[in-house]
XYZ file of C-alpha atoms in Angstrom:
227
model
C -0.021 0.017 -0.098
C 1.019 3.635 -0.804
C 0.116 6.785 0.887
C 1.301 9.794 -0.791
C 1.691 12.953 1.233
C 2.325 16.500 -0.594
C 2.325 20.004 0.619
C 4.365 22.952 0.852
C 7.540 23.801 2.479
C 7.542 23.584 6.553
C 3.784 22.073 6.493
C 5.346 19.172 8.599
C 5.207 16.440 6.206
C 8.369 14.897 7.135
C 7.569 14.779 10.741
C 3.965 13.545 10.552
C 5.034 10.796 7.896
C 7.761 9.568 9.756
C 5.321 8.989 13.010
C 2.513 7.579 10.924
C 5.035 5.015 9.129
C 6.205 3.991 12.707
C 2.591 3.622 13.734
C 1.526 1.430 10.948
C 4.633 -0.394 10.197
C 5.328 1.518 6.735
C 8.540 2.324 5.015
C 8.970 6.091 5.204
C 10.586 7.652 2.013
C 11.543 11.176 2.534
C 11.653 12.572 -1.112
C 12.599 16.127 0.110
C 15.662 14.990 1.742
C 16.859 13.074 -1.626
C 16.447 16.682 -3.427
C 18.584 18.334 -0.530
C 21.126 15.802 -1.200
C 21.405 16.644 -4.748
C 21.442 20.327 -3.796
C 24.220 19.704 -1.544
C 26.341 17.797 -4.150
C 26.162 21.260 -6.180
C 27.031 23.437 -3.278
C 29.778 21.443 -2.281
C 31.255 21.747 -6.021
C 30.557 25.186 -6.125
C 28.153 24.829 -9.010
C 25.674 27.365 -9.525
C 22.014 25.785 -8.819
C 20.237 28.332 -11.096
C 22.212 27.331 -14.059
C 19.940 24.446 -15.362
C 22.378 23.520 -18.096
C 25.373 23.062 -15.836
C 22.955 21.020 -13.146
C 21.845 18.879 -15.811
C 25.228 18.004 -17.108
C 26.514 17.009 -13.780
C 23.697 14.996 -12.386
C 24.960 11.582 -13.849
C 27.677 11.854 -11.302
C 24.952 11.818 -8.477
C 24.080 8.578 -6.525
C 21.320 9.228 -3.586
C 20.364 6.083 -1.482
C 18.160 5.965 1.404
C 19.000 3.433 4.124
C 17.687 2.190 7.455
C 20.280 1.851 10.319
C 18.483 0.908 13.525
C 15.147 1.872 12.235
C 16.595 5.379 11.438
C 16.688 6.652 7.924
C 19.867 7.873 6.572
C 20.741 9.557 3.213
C 24.010 8.953 1.449
C 25.219 10.918 -1.194
C 27.933 8.960 -2.973
C 28.587 6.678 -0.327
C 28.467 9.561 2.477
C 26.191 9.947 4.923
C 24.653 13.309 4.688
C 21.611 13.087 6.927
C 22.718 15.947 8.985
C 24.046 18.084 6.488
C 21.252 18.380 4.288
C 19.165 19.974 6.867
C 20.713 23.486 7.027
C 18.490 26.073 5.780
C 20.939 26.904 2.913
C 20.646 23.779 1.279
C 16.664 23.565 1.629
C 16.648 26.800 -0.292
C 18.943 25.408 -3.392
C 16.881 21.912 -3.335
C 13.779 23.662 -4.125
C 15.775 25.409 -7.026
C 17.343 22.126 -8.627
C 13.682 20.365 -8.019
C 12.234 22.120 -11.010
C 14.884 20.838 -13.290
C 13.427 17.757 -15.252
C 16.601 16.017 -15.560
C 17.129 15.784 -11.703
C 13.463 14.786 -11.187
C 13.737 11.947 -13.557
C 16.926 10.669 -12.238
C 15.183 10.392 -8.631
C 11.930 9.342 -9.999
C 12.844 5.648 -10.765
C 14.440 4.873 -7.241
C 11.376 6.423 -5.451
C 8.838 4.386 -7.706
C 11.248 1.193 -7.272
C 10.961 1.759 -3.457
C 7.013 2.123 -3.526
C 6.796 -0.974 -5.355
C 8.696 -3.006 -3.016
C 7.061 -2.310 0.138
C 4.398 -0.666 2.027
C 5.372 2.967 1.884
C 4.314 6.426 3.013
C 6.224 9.041 0.800
C 6.245 12.829 1.184
C 7.097 15.721 -1.189
C 5.677 18.286 -3.649
C 4.581 15.674 -6.438
C 3.836 12.318 -4.952
C 0.214 12.086 -5.532
C 0.008 13.794 -8.771
C 3.411 12.429 -10.522
C 5.496 9.780 -8.538
C 2.522 7.633 -7.130
C -0.619 8.627 -8.923
C -1.883 5.249 -8.142
C -1.480 5.771 -4.512
C -4.118 4.159 -2.448
C -4.379 7.220 -0.079
C -3.327 10.845 -0.812
C -2.811 13.805 1.618
C -2.336 17.060 0.984
C -0.989 18.744 4.041
C -0.838 22.671 4.615
C -0.567 25.391 6.954
C -0.498 29.263 6.771
C 3.041 30.616 5.644
C 3.253 32.484 9.132
C 2.688 29.142 11.047
C 4.950 27.374 8.989
C 7.483 30.256 9.753
C 7.241 29.962 13.355
C 7.655 26.225 13.150
C 10.853 26.455 11.273
C 12.015 29.409 13.592
C 11.657 27.128 16.396
C 13.209 24.312 14.876
C 16.632 26.352 13.994
C 16.456 28.203 17.300
C 16.600 24.919 19.241
C 19.711 23.993 16.853
C 21.444 27.324 18.107
C 21.366 29.112 14.804
C 20.718 32.474 14.216
C 17.605 33.114 12.695
C 14.937 35.869 11.601
C 11.145 35.132 11.813
C 10.161 37.314 8.973
C 13.012 36.362 6.776
C 11.850 32.695 6.931
C 8.395 33.506 6.174
C 9.584 35.506 3.206
C 11.656 32.571 1.994
C 8.722 29.917 2.595
C 6.616 32.404 0.309
C 9.103 32.281 -2.196
C 9.635 28.980 -2.287
C 5.931 28.016 -2.414
C 5.769 30.075 -5.677
C 8.555 28.426 -7.162
C 7.197 24.996 -6.431
C 3.621 25.757 -7.610
C 4.901 27.695 -10.676
C 7.513 25.335 -11.978
C 7.010 23.795 -15.325
C 8.036 20.253 -14.302
C 5.931 18.519 -11.608
C 4.625 21.745 -9.948
C 3.213 21.614 -6.360
C -0.560 20.948 -6.372
C -3.285 19.153 -4.512
C -4.152 15.812 -6.434
C -7.867 15.725 -7.321
C -8.473 12.700 -4.896
C -6.330 13.856 -2.315
C -7.602 14.734 1.170
C -6.877 18.467 2.282
C -5.429 18.668 5.887
C -4.827 22.080 7.252
C -2.507 21.746 10.274
C -2.462 25.569 11.214
C -4.482 24.750 14.436
C -3.458 20.949 15.038
C -0.947 19.358 17.235
C 1.242 16.856 15.709
C -0.680 13.812 17.524
C -3.889 14.956 16.130
C -2.773 15.167 12.695
C -1.476 11.749 12.939
C -4.441 10.331 14.019
C -6.583 12.062 11.492
C -4.386 10.366 8.690
C -4.302 6.931 10.254
C -8.305 7.334 10.307
C -8.337 8.018 6.744
C -5.876 5.026 5.894
C -8.329 2.751 7.834
C -11.359 4.064 6.266
C -9.812 3.323 2.844
C -8.719 -0.272 4.028
C -12.254 -1.018 5.481
C -13.915 0.183 2.129
C -11.549 -2.360 0.357
C -9.475 0.250 -1.395
C -6.277 -0.888 0.595
C -4.342 -3.794 1.615
C -5.627 -6.570 3.659
C -4.387 -7.133 7.105
């Protein structure tokens, strides 16, 4: 069974998906982390992520893998564990840029679909329900207001000891939303058969419970997998 969770930056997709996967025994696939790893590759090599030609030309040299060690997801970039490095704010900004290039999306698409075909997975990103897994049994569009998402990100960065500005974070989120929604290749949008879930006024446990209820209702209706 496949569960697709889409939504804008900072909506809590990764945090929610990890918890739902743990509760339901699914494999969690963090596609955003895969794009972050690709962005990190270009940043490390000083390649301008705004230059689609240069990015496309060099993407064949990139290998991204997801592995689980002690039930914890690790992202490997050309054999190096970059799980922590890809969470830096700068990497996130550039990930949104390279994600709009068809060469990058095609490279990662095959791996993502292969994982979904082999296991019960919950996958989050920007175009999972519309492009990567259009046949997913359950589709969720997770969102929240830009201000709420900025506050969440601010708190996350502050807890890590990083200097940050709330208004600047909100501006960056709005910019990333515009980039993701207006890119030519696989733009961010809600799939027609996705359930809209606004988390602005919800706590994480409440969101997890709602998604579990949606999955179980699909199963009872005979649309999901058999227990």
